GROMACS .gro file of N, CA, C and O in nm:
model
  548
    1MET      N    1   3.809  -7.984   0.436
    1MET     CA    2   3.738  -8.033   0.332
    1MET      C    3   3.705  -7.937   0.223
    1MET      O    4   3.695  -7.947   0.099
    2LYS      N    5   3.685  -7.792   0.257
    2LYS     CA    6   3.678  -7.690   0.171
    2LYS      C    7   3.782  -7.682   0.074
    2LYS      O    8   3.759  -7.674  -0.051
    3LYS      N    9   3.914  -7.690   0.123
    3LYS     CA   10   4.035  -7.695   0.048
    3LYS      C   11   4.034  -7.796  -0.073
    3LYS      O   12   4.062  -7.774  -0.180
    4VAL      N   13   3.988  -7.912  -0.007
    4VAL     CA   14   3.995  -8.017  -0.108
    4VAL      C   15   3.902  -7.996  -0.217
    4VAL      O   16   3.919  -8.033  -0.335
    5PHE      N   17   3.773  -7.948  -0.183
    5PHE     CA   18   3.679  -7.935  -0.295
    5PHE      C   19   3.713  -7.818  -0.395
    5PHE      O   20   3.693  -7.841  -0.515
    6VAL      N   21   3.776  -7.733  -0.329
    6VAL     CA   22   3.821  -7.596  -0.421
    6VAL      C   23   3.952  -7.658  -0.509
    6VAL      O   24   3.953  -7.603  -0.622
    7THR      N   25   4.033  -7.742  -0.432
    7THR     CA   26   4.141  -7.789  -0.542
    7THR      C   27   4.075  -7.870  -0.647
    7THR      O   28   4.125  -7.854  -0.752
    8PHE      N   29   3.979  -7.961  -0.604
    8PHE     CA   30   3.916  -8.047  -0.725
    8PHE      C   31   3.863  -7.978  -0.820
    8PHE      O   32   3.870  -8.004  -0.920
    9VAL      N   33   3.787  -7.862  -0.789
    9VAL     CA   34   3.725  -7.783  -0.889
    9VAL      C   35   3.803  -7.703  -0.955
    9VAL      O   36   3.806  -7.708  -1.083
   10ALA      N   37   3.941  -7.662  -0.913
   10ALA     CA   38   4.029  -7.601  -0.970
   10ALA      C   39   4.093  -7.675  -1.078
   10ALA      O   40   4.117  -7.670  -1.202
   11LEU      N   41   4.115  -7.824  -1.041
   11LEU     CA   42   4.168  -7.934  -1.140
   11LEU      C   43   4.061  -7.944  -1.249
   11LEU      O   44   4.105  -7.983  -1.362
   12LEU      N   45   3.939  -7.958  -1.220
   12LEU     CA   46   3.836  -7.973  -1.301
   12LEU      C   47   3.827  -7.853  -1.410
   12LEU      O   48   3.832  -7.862  -1.533
   13VAL      N   49   3.869  -7.729  -1.356
   13VAL     CA   50   3.857  -7.618  -1.464
   13VAL      C   51   3.978  -7.618  -1.564
   13VAL      O   52   3.939  -7.614  -1.671
   14VAL      N   53   4.090  -7.666  -1.493
   14VAL     CA   54   4.218  -7.680  -1.597
   14VAL      C   55   4.190  -7.783  -1.693
   14VAL      O   56   4.216  -7.761  -1.789
   15PHE      N   57   4.130  -7.909  -1.633
   15PHE     CA   58   4.088  -7.998  -1.761
   15PHE      C   59   3.988  -7.961  -1.860
   15PHE      O   60   4.018  -7.971  -1.979
   16VAL      N   61   3.877  -7.882  -1.810
   16VAL     CA   62   3.808  -7.822  -1.910
   16VAL      C   63   3.841  -7.726  -2.018
   16VAL      O   64   3.827  -7.745  -2.116
   17LEU      N   65   3.936  -7.652  -1.948
   17LEU     CA   66   4.003  -7.553  -2.030
   17LEU      C   67   4.107  -7.608  -2.144
   17LEU      O   68   4.110  -7.589  -2.245
   18THR      N   69   4.178  -7.753  -2.105
   18THR     CA   70   4.265  -7.819  -2.190
   18THR      C   71   4.195  -7.861  -2.285
   18THR      O   72   4.223  -7.871  -2.400
   19VAL      N   73   4.083  -7.931  -2.259
   19VAL     CA   74   3.983  -8.000  -2.379
   19VAL      C   75   3.933  -7.883  -2.451
   19VAL      O   76   3.929  -7.914  -2.563
   20THR      N   77   3.881  -7.772  -2.380
   20THR     CA   78   3.815  -7.678  -2.494
   20THR      C   79   3.916  -7.621  -2.593
   20THR      O   80   3.895  -7.588  -2.692
   21ALA      N   81   4.043  -7.588  -2.527
   21ALA     CA   82   4.156  -7.542  -2.604
   21ALA      C   83   4.197  -7.656  -2.719
   21ALA      O   84   4.230  -7.606  -2.826
   22SER      N   85   4.181  -7.781  -2.700
   22SER     CA   86   4.231  -7.875  -2.789
   22SER      C   87   4.130  -7.890  -2.891
   22SER      O   88   4.165  -7.951  -3.013
   23GLU      N   89   3.987  -7.853  -2.877
   23GLU     CA   90   3.884  -7.872  -2.981
   23GLU      C   91   3.918  -7.781  -3.103
   23GLU      O   92   3.959  -7.658  -3.066
   24SER      N   93   3.914  -7.840  -3.222
   24SER     CA   94   3.941  -7.766  -3.326
   24SER      C   95   3.828  -7.665  -3.366
   24SER      O   96   3.705  -7.716  -3.395
   25LYS      N   97   3.829  -7.521  -3.351
   25LYS     CA   98   3.739  -7.422  -3.411
   25LYS      C   99   3.808  -7.334  -3.489
   25LYS      O  100   3.926  -7.301  -3.486
   26PRO      N  101   3.709  -7.293  -3.578
   26PRO     CA  102   3.764  -7.179  -3.664
   26PRO      C  103   3.803  -7.051  -3.583
   26PRO      O  104   3.728  -7.015  -3.484
   27PRO      N  105   3.902  -6.971  -3.618
   27PRO     CA  106   3.922  -6.859  -3.534
   27PRO      C  107   3.811  -6.766  -3.539
   27PRO      O  108   3.738  -6.757  -3.646
   28VAL      N  109   3.795  -6.666  -3.445
   28VAL     CA  110   3.695  -6.562  -3.454
   28VAL      C  111   3.757  -6.468  -3.537
   28VAL      O  112   3.860  -6.409  -3.526
   29THR      N  113   3.683  -6.423  -3.647
   29THR     CA  114   3.729  -6.296  -3.734
   29THR      C  115   3.595  -6.210  -3.775
   29THR      O  116   3.497  -6.259  -3.756
   30THR      N  117   3.635  -6.096  -3.769
   30THR     CA  118   3.551  -5.981  -3.814
   30THR      C  119   3.630  -5.901  -3.929
   30THR      O  120   3.730  -5.871  -3.900
   31ASN      N  121   3.553  -5.908  -4.036
   31ASN     CA  122   3.614  -5.848  -4.158
   31ASN      C  123   3.734  -5.889  -4.194
   31ASN      O  124   3.841  -5.834  -4.245
   32SER      N  125   3.754  -6.036  -4.194
   32SER     CA  126   3.877  -6.111  -4.218
   32SER      C  127   3.998  -6.077  -4.152
   32SER      O  128   4.122  -6.105  -4.187
   33ALA      N  129   3.993  -5.996  -4.031
   33ALA     CA  130   4.098  -5.972  -3.941
   33ALA      C  131   4.136  -6.086  -3.869
   33ALA      O  132   4.026  -6.162  -3.826
   34PRO      N  133   4.256  -6.124  -3.849
   34PRO     CA  134   4.304  -6.249  -3.780
   34PRO      C  135   4.277  -6.227  -3.621
   34PRO      O  136   4.267  -6.114  -3.584
   35ASN      N  137   4.231  -6.328  -3.564
   35ASN     CA  138   4.215  -6.326  -3.408
   35ASN      C  139   4.354  -6.373  -3.360
   35ASN      O  140   4.397  -6.475  -3.365
   36ASP      N  141   4.401  -6.295  -3.259
   36ASP     CA  142   4.510  -6.300  -3.193
   36ASP      C  143   4.502  -6.309  -3.041
   36ASP      O  144   4.582  -6.298  -2.969
   37TYR      N  145   4.380  -6.363  -3.001
   37TYR     CA  146   4.338  -6.354  -2.856
   37TYR      C  147   4.377  -6.506  -2.792
   37TYR      O  148   4.335  -6.600  -2.871
   38ASN      N  149   4.454  -6.512  -2.690
   38ASN     CA  150   4.499  -6.618  -2.641
   38ASN      C  151   4.412  -6.673  -2.550
   38ASN      O  152   4.421  -6.643  -2.415
   39CYS      N  153   4.294  -6.753  -2.575
   39CYS     CA  154   4.181  -6.783  -2.489
   39CYS      C  155   4.237  -6.872  -2.383
   39CYS      O  156   4.196  -6.840  -2.265
   40SER      N  157   4.305  -6.982  -2.402
   40SER     CA  158   4.330  -7.071  -2.295
   40SER      C  159   4.395  -7.009  -2.195
   40SER      O  160   4.400  -7.040  -2.063
   41GLN      N  161   4.510  -6.912  -2.206
   41GLN     CA  162   4.593  -6.853  -2.112
   41GLN      C  163   4.522  -6.756  -2.011
   41GLN      O  164   4.512  -6.772  -1.905
   42VAL      N  165   4.442  -6.664  -2.087
   42VAL     CA  166   4.352  -6.575  -2.032
   42VAL      C  167   4.249  -6.651  -1.930
   42VAL      O  168   4.242  -6.613  -1.809
   43MET      N  169   4.186  -6.714  -2.014
   43MET     CA  170   4.063  -6.796  -1.919
   43MET      C  171   4.105  -6.878  -1.817
   43MET      O  172   4.055  -6.897  -1.698
   44ASN      N  173   4.238  -6.951  -1.836
   44ASN     CA  174   4.277  -7.044  -1.735
   44ASN      C  175   4.313  -6.969  -1.622
   44ASN      O  176   4.271  -6.993  -1.510
   45ASN      N  177   4.373  -6.836  -1.639
   45ASN     CA  178   4.409  -6.760  -1.540
   45ASN      C  179   4.277  -6.699  -1.450
   45ASN      O  180   4.278  -6.719  -1.339
   46LEU      N  181   4.191  -6.685  -1.512
   46LEU     CA  182   4.061  -6.605  -1.462
   46LEU      C  183   3.985  -6.720  -1.403
   46LEU      O  184   3.941  -6.681  -1.278
   47PHE      N  185   3.954  -6.837  -1.448
   47PHE     CA  186   3.870  -6.926  -1.386
   47PHE      C  187   3.939  -6.988  -1.269
   47PHE      O  188   3.886  -6.999  -1.157
   48VAL      N  189   4.095  -7.012  -1.288
   48VAL     CA  190   4.165  -7.074  -1.160
   48VAL      C  191   4.155  -6.965  -1.053
   48VAL      O  192   4.138  -6.997  -0.931
   49SER      N  193   4.194  -6.850  -1.100
   49SER     CA  194   4.213  -6.755  -0.972
   49SER      C  195   4.072  -6.690  -0.908
   49SER      O  196   4.061  -6.657  -0.784
   50CYS      N  197   3.965  -6.709  -0.980
   50CYS     CA  198   3.840  -6.674  -0.927
   50CYS      C  199   3.731  -6.763  -0.885
   50CYS      O  200   3.638  -6.770  -0.863
   51VAL      N  201   3.790  -6.902  -0.880
   51VAL     CA  202   3.697  -7.022  -0.846
   51VAL      C  203   3.616  -7.013  -0.719
   51VAL      O  204   3.512  -7.057  -0.728
   52ASP      N  205   3.714  -6.961  -0.622
   52ASP     CA  206   3.639  -6.953  -0.488
   52ASP      C  207   3.510  -6.848  -0.495
   52ASP      O  208   3.412  -6.878  -0.434
   53TYR      N  209   3.520  -6.761  -0.574
   53TYR     CA  210   3.407  -6.673  -0.586
   53TYR      C  211   3.295  -6.723  -0.683
   53TYR      O  212   3.197  -6.711  -0.633
   54LEU      N  213   3.342  -6.771  -0.800
   54LEU     CA  214   3.248  -6.832  -0.875
   54LEU      C  215   3.178  -6.951  -0.838
   54LEU      O  216   3.057  -6.963  -0.891
   55ILE      N  217   3.196  -7.030  -0.737
   55ILE     CA  218   3.132  -7.121  -0.685
   55ILE      C  219   3.071  -7.081  -0.572
   55ILE      O  220   2.993  -7.189  -0.517
   56GLY      N  221   3.083  -6.977  -0.510
   56GLY     CA  222   3.030  -6.916  -0.398
   56GLY      C  223   3.084  -6.937  -0.256
   56GLY      O  224   3.026  -6.935  -0.150
   57GLY      N  225   3.206  -6.976  -0.269
   57GLY     CA  226   3.294  -6.983  -0.147
   57GLY      C  227   3.334  -6.867  -0.073
   57GLY      O  228   3.336  -6.858   0.024
   58ASP      N  229   3.363  -6.782  -0.171
   58ASP     CA  230   3.410  -6.637  -0.105
   58ASP      C  231   3.279  -6.541  -0.140
   58ASP      O  232   3.218  -6.544  -0.268
   59ALA      N  233   3.286  -6.455  -0.055
   59ALA     CA  234   3.150  -6.346  -0.065
   59ALA      C  235   3.191  -6.251  -0.150
   59ALA      O  236   3.100  -6.189  -0.238
   60VAL      N  237   3.340  -6.216  -0.188
   60VAL     CA  238   3.363  -6.099  -0.273
   60VAL      C  239   3.502  -6.154  -0.359
   60VAL      O  240   3.573  -6.247  -0.296
   61PRO      N  241   3.528  -6.135  -0.465
   61PRO     CA  242   3.641  -6.172  -0.549
   61PRO      C  243   3.772  -6.120  -0.468
   61PRO      O  244   3.788  -6.028  -0.414
   62SER      N  245   3.864  -6.213  -0.484
   62SER     CA  246   4.002  -6.198  -0.417
   62SER      C  247   4.073  -6.101  -0.506
   62SER      O  248   4.022  -6.068  -0.618
   63GLY      N  249   4.176  -6.033  -0.442
   63GLY     CA  250   4.257  -5.940  -0.526
   63GLY      C  251   4.319  -5.994  -0.651
   63GLY      O  252   4.333  -5.961  -0.760
   64VAL      N  253   4.375  -6.138  -0.650
   64VAL     CA  254   4.433  -6.226  -0.746
   64VAL      C  255   4.332  -6.215  -0.844
   64VAL      O  256   4.359  -6.195  -0.953
   65CYS      N  257   4.194  -6.262  -0.814
   65CYS     CA  258   4.090  -6.275  -0.912
   65CYS      C  259   4.072  -6.151  -0.993
   65CYS      O  260   4.056  -6.151  -1.118
   66CYS      N  261   4.052  -6.038  -0.928
   66CYS     CA  262   4.044  -5.906  -0.984
   66CYS      C  263   4.155  -5.863  -1.087
   66CYS      O  264   4.129  -5.803  -1.190
   67GLN      N  265   4.267  -5.922  -1.040
   67GLN     CA  266   4.376  -5.904  -1.142
   67GLN      C  267   4.378  -5.956  -1.237
   67GLN      O  268   4.399  -5.925  -1.373
   68SER      N  269   4.315  -6.094  -1.265
   68SER     CA  270   4.287  -6.174  -1.373
   68SER      C  271   4.175  -6.101  -1.455
   68SER      O  272   4.187  -6.104  -1.553
   69VAL      N  273   4.066  -6.052  -1.399
   69VAL     CA  274   3.972  -5.989  -1.460
   69VAL      C  275   4.049  -5.867  -1.535
   69VAL      O  276   4.007  -5.830  -1.668
   70ASN      N  277   4.116  -5.785  -1.477
   70ASN     CA  278   4.201  -5.657  -1.529
   70ASN      C  279   4.284  -5.699  -1.643
   70ASN      O  280   4.287  -5.674  -1.748
   71ALA      N  281   4.326  -5.856  -1.642
   71ALA     CA  282   4.414  -5.914  -1.760
   71ALA      C  283   4.318  -5.947  -1.874
   71ALA      O  284   4.378  -5.923  -1.984
   72VAL      N  285   4.219  -5.998  -1.829
   72VAL     CA  286   4.117  -6.022  -1.950
   72VAL      C  287   4.091  -5.871  -2.016
   72VAL      O  288   4.095  -5.878  -2.157
   73LYS      N  289   4.062  -5.766  -1.941
   73LYS     CA  290   4.037  -5.627  -1.993
   73LYS      C  291   4.167  -5.578  -2.075
   73LYS      O  292   4.148  -5.543  -2.204
   74ALA      N  293   4.263  -5.623  -2.025
   74ALA     CA  294   4.397  -5.566  -2.100
   74ALA      C  295   4.413  -5.642  -2.226
   74ALA      O  296   4.472  -5.593  -2.338
   75SER      N  297   4.354  -5.768  -2.226
   75SER     CA  298   4.393  -5.841  -2.360
   75SER      C  299   4.243  -5.817  -2.461
   75SER      O  300   4.274  -5.919  -2.579
   76THR      N  301   4.156  -5.745  -2.440
   76THR     CA  302   4.055  -5.736  -2.524
   76THR      C  303   4.047  -5.574  -2.556
   76THR      O  304   3.954  -5.519  -2.538
   77GLN      N  305   4.150  -5.539  -2.636
   77GLN     CA  306   4.144  -5.387  -2.681
   77GLN      C  307   4.051  -5.373  -2.800
   77GLN      O  308   4.032  -5.261  -2.825
   78THR      N  309   4.029  -5.488  -2.889
   78THR     CA  310   3.964  -5.474  -3.000
   78THR      C  311   3.815  -5.538  -2.979
   78THR      O  312   3.815  -5.632  -2.892
   79GLN      N  313   3.732  -5.494  -3.062
   79GLN     CA  314   3.607  -5.575  -3.069
   79GLN      C  315   3.632  -5.715  -3.113
   79GLN      O  316   3.546  -5.811  -3.029
   80ILE      N  317   3.700  -5.765  -3.178
   80ILE     CA  318   3.753  -5.887  -3.243
   80ILE      C  319   3.804  -5.966  -3.122
   80ILE      O  320   3.748  -6.089  -3.079
   81GLN      N  321   3.883  -5.894  -3.022
   81GLN     CA  322   3.934  -5.959  -2.927
   81GLN      C  323   3.817  -5.963  -2.805
   81GLN      O  324   3.830  -6.082  -2.741
   82ARG      N  325   3.729  -5.882  -2.786
   82ARG     CA  326   3.624  -5.876  -2.692
   82ARG      C  327   3.529  -5.999  -2.732
   82ARG      O  328   3.489  -6.072  -2.651
   83VAL      N  329   3.502  -6.013  -2.864
   83VAL     CA  330   3.412  -6.113  -2.916
   83VAL      C  331   3.470  -6.256  -2.885
   83VAL      O  332   3.412  -6.356  -2.825
   84ALA      N  333   3.599  -6.277  -2.903
   84ALA     CA  334   3.692  -6.392  -2.871
   84ALA      C  335   3.693  -6.403  -2.718
   84ALA      O  336   3.673  -6.539  -2.699
   85ALA      N  337   3.705  -6.320  -2.642
   85ALA     CA  338   3.692  -6.347  -2.503
   85ALA      C  339   3.555  -6.373  -2.456
   85ALA      O  340   3.544  -6.477  -2.374
   86CYS      N  341   3.451  -6.308  -2.521
   86CYS     CA  342   3.341  -6.362  -2.475
   86CYS      C  343   3.301  -6.495  -2.526
   86CYS      O  344   3.244  -6.570  -2.438
   87MET      N  345   3.349  -6.550  -2.628
   87MET     CA  346   3.313  -6.679  -2.692
   87MET      C  347   3.410  -6.774  -2.590
   87MET      O  348   3.353  -6.895  -2.568
   88CYS      N  349   3.514  -6.749  -2.566
   88CYS     CA  350   3.607  -6.822  -2.471
   88CYS      C  351   3.527  -6.851  -2.347
   88CYS      O  352   3.520  -6.965  -2.276
   89TYR      N  353   3.490  -6.742  -2.277
   89TYR     CA  354   3.419  -6.767  -2.154
   89TYR      C  355   3.298  -6.852  -2.169
   89TYR      O  356   3.250  -6.950  -2.103
   90TYR      N  357   3.234  -6.825  -2.295
   90TYR     CA  358   3.086  -6.904  -2.291
   90TYR      C  359   3.111  -7.050  -2.323
   90TYR      O  360   3.061  -7.141  -2.255
   91ASN      N  361   3.211  -7.084  -2.389
   91ASN     CA  362   3.259  -7.218  -2.423
   91ASN      C  363   3.287  -7.295  -2.300
   91ASN      O  364   3.288  -7.407  -2.288
   92VAL      N  365   3.391  -7.214  -2.198
   92VAL     CA  366   3.435  -7.271  -2.074
   92VAL      C  367   3.314  -7.278  -1.976
   92VAL      O  368   3.287  -7.397  -1.921
   93ALA      N  369   3.235  -7.179  -1.951
   93ALA     CA  370   3.144  -7.174  -1.857
   93ALA      C  371   3.026  -7.266  -1.875
   93ALA      O  372   2.966  -7.321  -1.786
   94THR      N  373   2.967  -7.291  -1.992
   94THR     CA  374   2.876  -7.394  -2.033
   94THR      C  375   2.915  -7.534  -2.000
   94THR      O  376   2.834  -7.614  -2.004
   95LYS      N  377   3.036  -7.563  -1.984
   95LYS     CA  378   3.095  -7.688  -1.939
   95LYS      C  379   3.118  -7.693  -1.816
   95LYS      O  380   3.178  -7.812  -1.765
   96LEU      N  381   3.089  -7.595  -1.728
   96LEU     CA  382   3.111  -7.589  -1.580
   96LEU      C  383   2.992  -7.579  -1.514
   96LEU      O  384   2.965  -7.436  -1.481
   97PRO      N  385   2.891  -7.681  -1.501
   97PRO     CA  386   2.754  -7.649  -1.427
   97PRO      C  387   2.771  -7.590  -1.286
   97PRO      O  388   2.658  -7.547  -1.245
   98PHE      N  389   2.875  -7.608  -1.214
   98PHE     CA  390   2.890  -7.577  -1.072
   98PHE      C  391   2.892  -7.407  -1.074
   98PHE      O  392   2.895  -7.363  -0.948
   99LEU      N  393   2.933  -7.345  -1.180
   99LEU     CA  394   2.957  -7.206  -1.179
   99LEU      C  395   2.820  -7.120  -1.148
   99LEU      O  396   2.729  -7.167  -1.198
  100LEU      N  397   2.821  -7.023  -1.056
  100LEU     CA  398   2.711  -6.975  -1.007
  100LEU      C  399   2.688  -6.851  -1.125
  100LEU      O  400   2.769  -6.749  -1.113
  101GLU      N  401   2.578  -6.842  -1.218
  101GLU     CA  402   2.560  -6.762  -1.307
  101GLU      C  403   2.576  -6.602  -1.264
  101GLU      O  404   2.617  -6.515  -1.301
  102ASP      N  405   2.496  -6.588  -1.149
  102ASP     CA  406   2.483  -6.467  -1.082
  102ASP      C  407   2.636  -6.413  -1.053
  102ASP      O  408   2.668  -6.287  -1.061
  103ARG      N  409   2.726  -6.499  -0.985
  103ARG     CA  410   2.848  -6.452  -0.954
  103ARG      C  411   2.920  -6.414  -1.098
  103ARG      O  412   2.988  -6.314  -1.093
  104ALA      N  413   2.910  -6.514  -1.180
  104ALA     CA  414   2.995  -6.482  -1.305
  104ALA      C  415   2.939  -6.355  -1.375
  104ALA      O  416   3.043  -6.268  -1.412
  105GLY      N  417   2.815  -6.321  -1.375
  105GLY     CA  418   2.771  -6.177  -1.419
  105GLY      C  419   2.809  -6.074  -1.359
  105GLY      O  420   2.821  -5.959  -1.418
  106SER      N  421   2.827  -6.057  -1.225
  106SER     CA  422   2.860  -5.965  -1.139
  106SER      C  423   3.019  -5.964  -1.131
  106SER      O  424   3.059  -5.855  -1.057
  107LEU      N  425   3.095  -6.034  -1.178
  107LEU     CA  426   3.223  -6.043  -1.147
  107LEU      C  427   3.320  -5.917  -1.187
  107LEU      O  428   3.400  -5.843  -1.112
  108SER      N  429   3.285  -5.874  -1.313
  108SER     CA  430   3.355  -5.769  -1.366
  108SER      C  431   3.319  -5.633  -1.287
  108SER      O  432   3.395  -5.546  -1.261
  109THR      N  433   3.191  -5.604  -1.246
  109THR     CA  434   3.144  -5.510  -1.186
  109THR      C  435   3.201  -5.525  -1.034
  109THR      O  436   3.233  -5.412  -0.965
  110SER      N  437   3.208  -5.641  -0.981
  110SER     CA  438   3.256  -5.663  -0.846
  110SER      C  439   3.405  -5.616  -0.835
  110SER      O  440   3.450  -5.562  -0.745
  111CYS      N  441   3.477  -5.610  -0.958
  111CYS     CA  442   3.618  -5.602  -0.942
  111CYS      C  443   3.631  -5.457  -1.014
  111CYS      O  444   3.762  -5.401  -1.028
  112ALA      N  445   3.530  -5.384  -1.023
  112ALA     CA  446   3.527  -5.243  -1.094
  112ALA      C  447   3.602  -5.246  -1.234
  112ALA      O  448   3.690  -5.138  -1.276
  113VAL      N  449   3.596  -5.333  -1.293
  113VAL     CA  450   3.655  -5.358  -1.449
  113VAL      C  451   3.531  -5.354  -1.557
  113VAL      O  452   3.439  -5.468  -1.550
  114ASP      N  453   3.539  -5.270  -1.668
  114ASP     CA  454   3.453  -5.280  -1.770
  114ASP      C  455   3.489  -5.359  -1.879
  114ASP      O  456   3.590  -5.321  -1.938
  115LEU      N  457   3.441  -5.485  -1.888
  115LEU     CA  458   3.510  -5.586  -1.992
  115LEU      C  459   3.438  -5.536  -2.131
  115LEU      O  460   3.515  -5.589  -2.236
  116GLY      N  461   3.331  -5.483  -2.138
  116GLY     CA  462   3.280  -5.464  -2.273
  116GLY      C  463   3.173  -5.569  -2.293
  116GLY      O  464   3.105  -5.568  -2.409
  117PHE      N  465   3.163  -5.671  -2.224
  117PHE     CA  466   3.049  -5.783  -2.233
  117PHE      C  467   3.029  -5.838  -2.088
  117PHE      O  468   3.125  -5.805  -1.998
  118ILE      N  469   2.921  -5.895  -2.083
  118ILE     CA  470   2.897  -5.952  -1.962
  118ILE      C  471   2.925  -6.086  -1.924
  118ILE      O  472   2.905  -6.160  -2.062
  119MET      N  473   2.982  -6.128  -1.849
  119MET     CA  474   3.027  -6.274  -1.857
  119MET      C  475   2.924  -6.353  -1.787
  119MET      O  476   2.895  -6.370  -1.680
  120SER      N  477   2.853  -6.408  -1.904
  120SER     CA  478   2.731  -6.492  -1.885
  120SER      C  479   2.707  -6.592  -1.974
  120SER      O  480   2.726  -6.564  -2.103
  121ALA      N  481   2.648  -6.700  -1.965
  121ALA     CA  482   2.618  -6.793  -2.052
  121ALA      C  483   2.504  -6.757  -2.140
  121ALA      O  484   2.471  -6.810  -2.251
  122ASN      N  485   2.433  -6.662  -2.095
  122ASN     CA  486   2.318  -6.602  -2.180
  122ASN      C  487   2.359  -6.471  -2.271
  122ASN      O  488   2.272  -6.423  -2.353
  123THR      N  489   2.501  -6.445  -2.255
  123THR     CA  490   2.540  -6.321  -2.344
  123THR      C  491   2.551  -6.363  -2.495
  123THR      O  492   2.628  -6.466  -2.508
  124ASP      N  493   2.487  -6.287  -2.565
  124ASP     CA  494   2.528  -6.305  -2.716
  124ASP      C  495   2.647  -6.248  -2.766
  124ASP      O  496   2.636  -6.128  -2.786
  125CYS      N  497   2.748  -6.332  -2.786
  125CYS     CA  498   2.870  -6.272  -2.822
  125CYS      C  499   2.875  -6.207  -2.935
  125CYS      O  500   2.970  -6.119  -2.979
  126ALA      N  501   2.800  -6.247  -3.036
  126ALA     CA  502   2.775  -6.177  -3.176
  126ALA      C  503   2.742  -6.018  -3.171
  126ALA      O  504   2.775  -5.950  -3.248
  127ASN      N  505   2.675  -5.981  -3.051
  127ASN     CA  506   2.657  -5.845  -3.021
  127ASN      C  507   2.736  -5.760  -2.946
  127ASN      O  508   2.700  -5.670  -2.901
  128VAL      N  509   2.864  -5.814  -2.918
  128VAL     CA  510   2.962  -5.751  -2.822
  128VAL      C  511   2.984  -5.606  -2.903
  128VAL      O  512   3.007  -5.618  -3.028
  129PRO      N  513   2.978  -5.489  -2.829
  129PRO     CA  514   2.998  -5.363  -2.916
  129PRO      C  515   3.128  -5.346  -2.945
  129PRO      O  516   3.238  -5.389  -2.901
  130VAL      N  517   3.146  -5.241  -3.038
  130VAL     CA  518   3.281  -5.191  -3.080
  130VAL      C  519   3.353  -5.148  -2.989
  130VAL      O  520   3.470  -5.148  -2.974
  131SER      N  521   3.306  -5.047  -2.898
  131SER     CA  522   3.364  -4.992  -2.772
  131SER      C  523   3.325  -5.061  -2.649
  131SER      O  524   3.202  -5.110  -2.642
  132SER      N  525   3.408  -5.084  -2.571
  132SER     CA  526   3.394  -5.150  -2.443
  132SER      C  527   3.288  -5.075  -2.369
  132SER      O  528   3.233  -5.118  -2.260
  133ARG      N  529   3.263  -4.937  -2.386
  133ARG     CA  530   3.148  -4.840  -2.304
  133ARG      C  531   3.026  -4.885  -2.348
  133ARG      O  532   2.941  -4.813  -2.320
  134GLN      N  533   2.985  -4.929  -2.504
  134GLN     CA  534   2.878  -4.944  -2.562
  134GLN      C  535   2.795  -5.058  -2.524
  134GLN      O  536   2.868  -5.152  -2.500
  135GLY      N  537   2.668  -5.050  -2.513
  135GLY     CA  538   2.604  -5.177  -2.499
  135GLY      C  539   2.582  -5.242  -2.371
  135GLY      O  540   2.566  -5.351  -2.352
  136ARG      N  541   2.642  -5.177  -2.254
  136ARG     CA  542   2.646  -5.245  -2.138
  136ARG      C  543   2.486  -5.242  -2.094
  136ARG      O  544   2.401  -5.157  -2.087
  137GLU      N  545   2.473  -5.361  -2.004
  137GLU     CA  546   2.337  -5.373  -1.964
  137GLU      C  547   2.327  -5.288  -1.839
  137GLU      O  548   2.404  -5.331  -1.747
   0.00000   0.00000   0.00000
């Protein structure tokens, strides 16, 4: 039964990501620099690979999940990309009410990866620091 539920949740995550990606939104820009962040690819990998942990099924994130968190880190080398990743996370997470906020907020710490922002529906993405080492709570 757990596998059926997790499969259903994973499919729901993919659906929400597809709908979110298809919504027309202006690109995230700072100082008129273009946003080259691939939200759908990175967040799809993150949510699908971490769904067991994010919904409370697994006590710790899997190795594959932490690899996805590292992929988010690798894709966010600039402040613009970190703001974009934060906004992508927010846009998806707020549409998935079954995600456990405490799990999402501790995911990067549990994987020993400093993303430069906290994955939370309460994070103000406009205040993502210039350096990934600044402004951590």
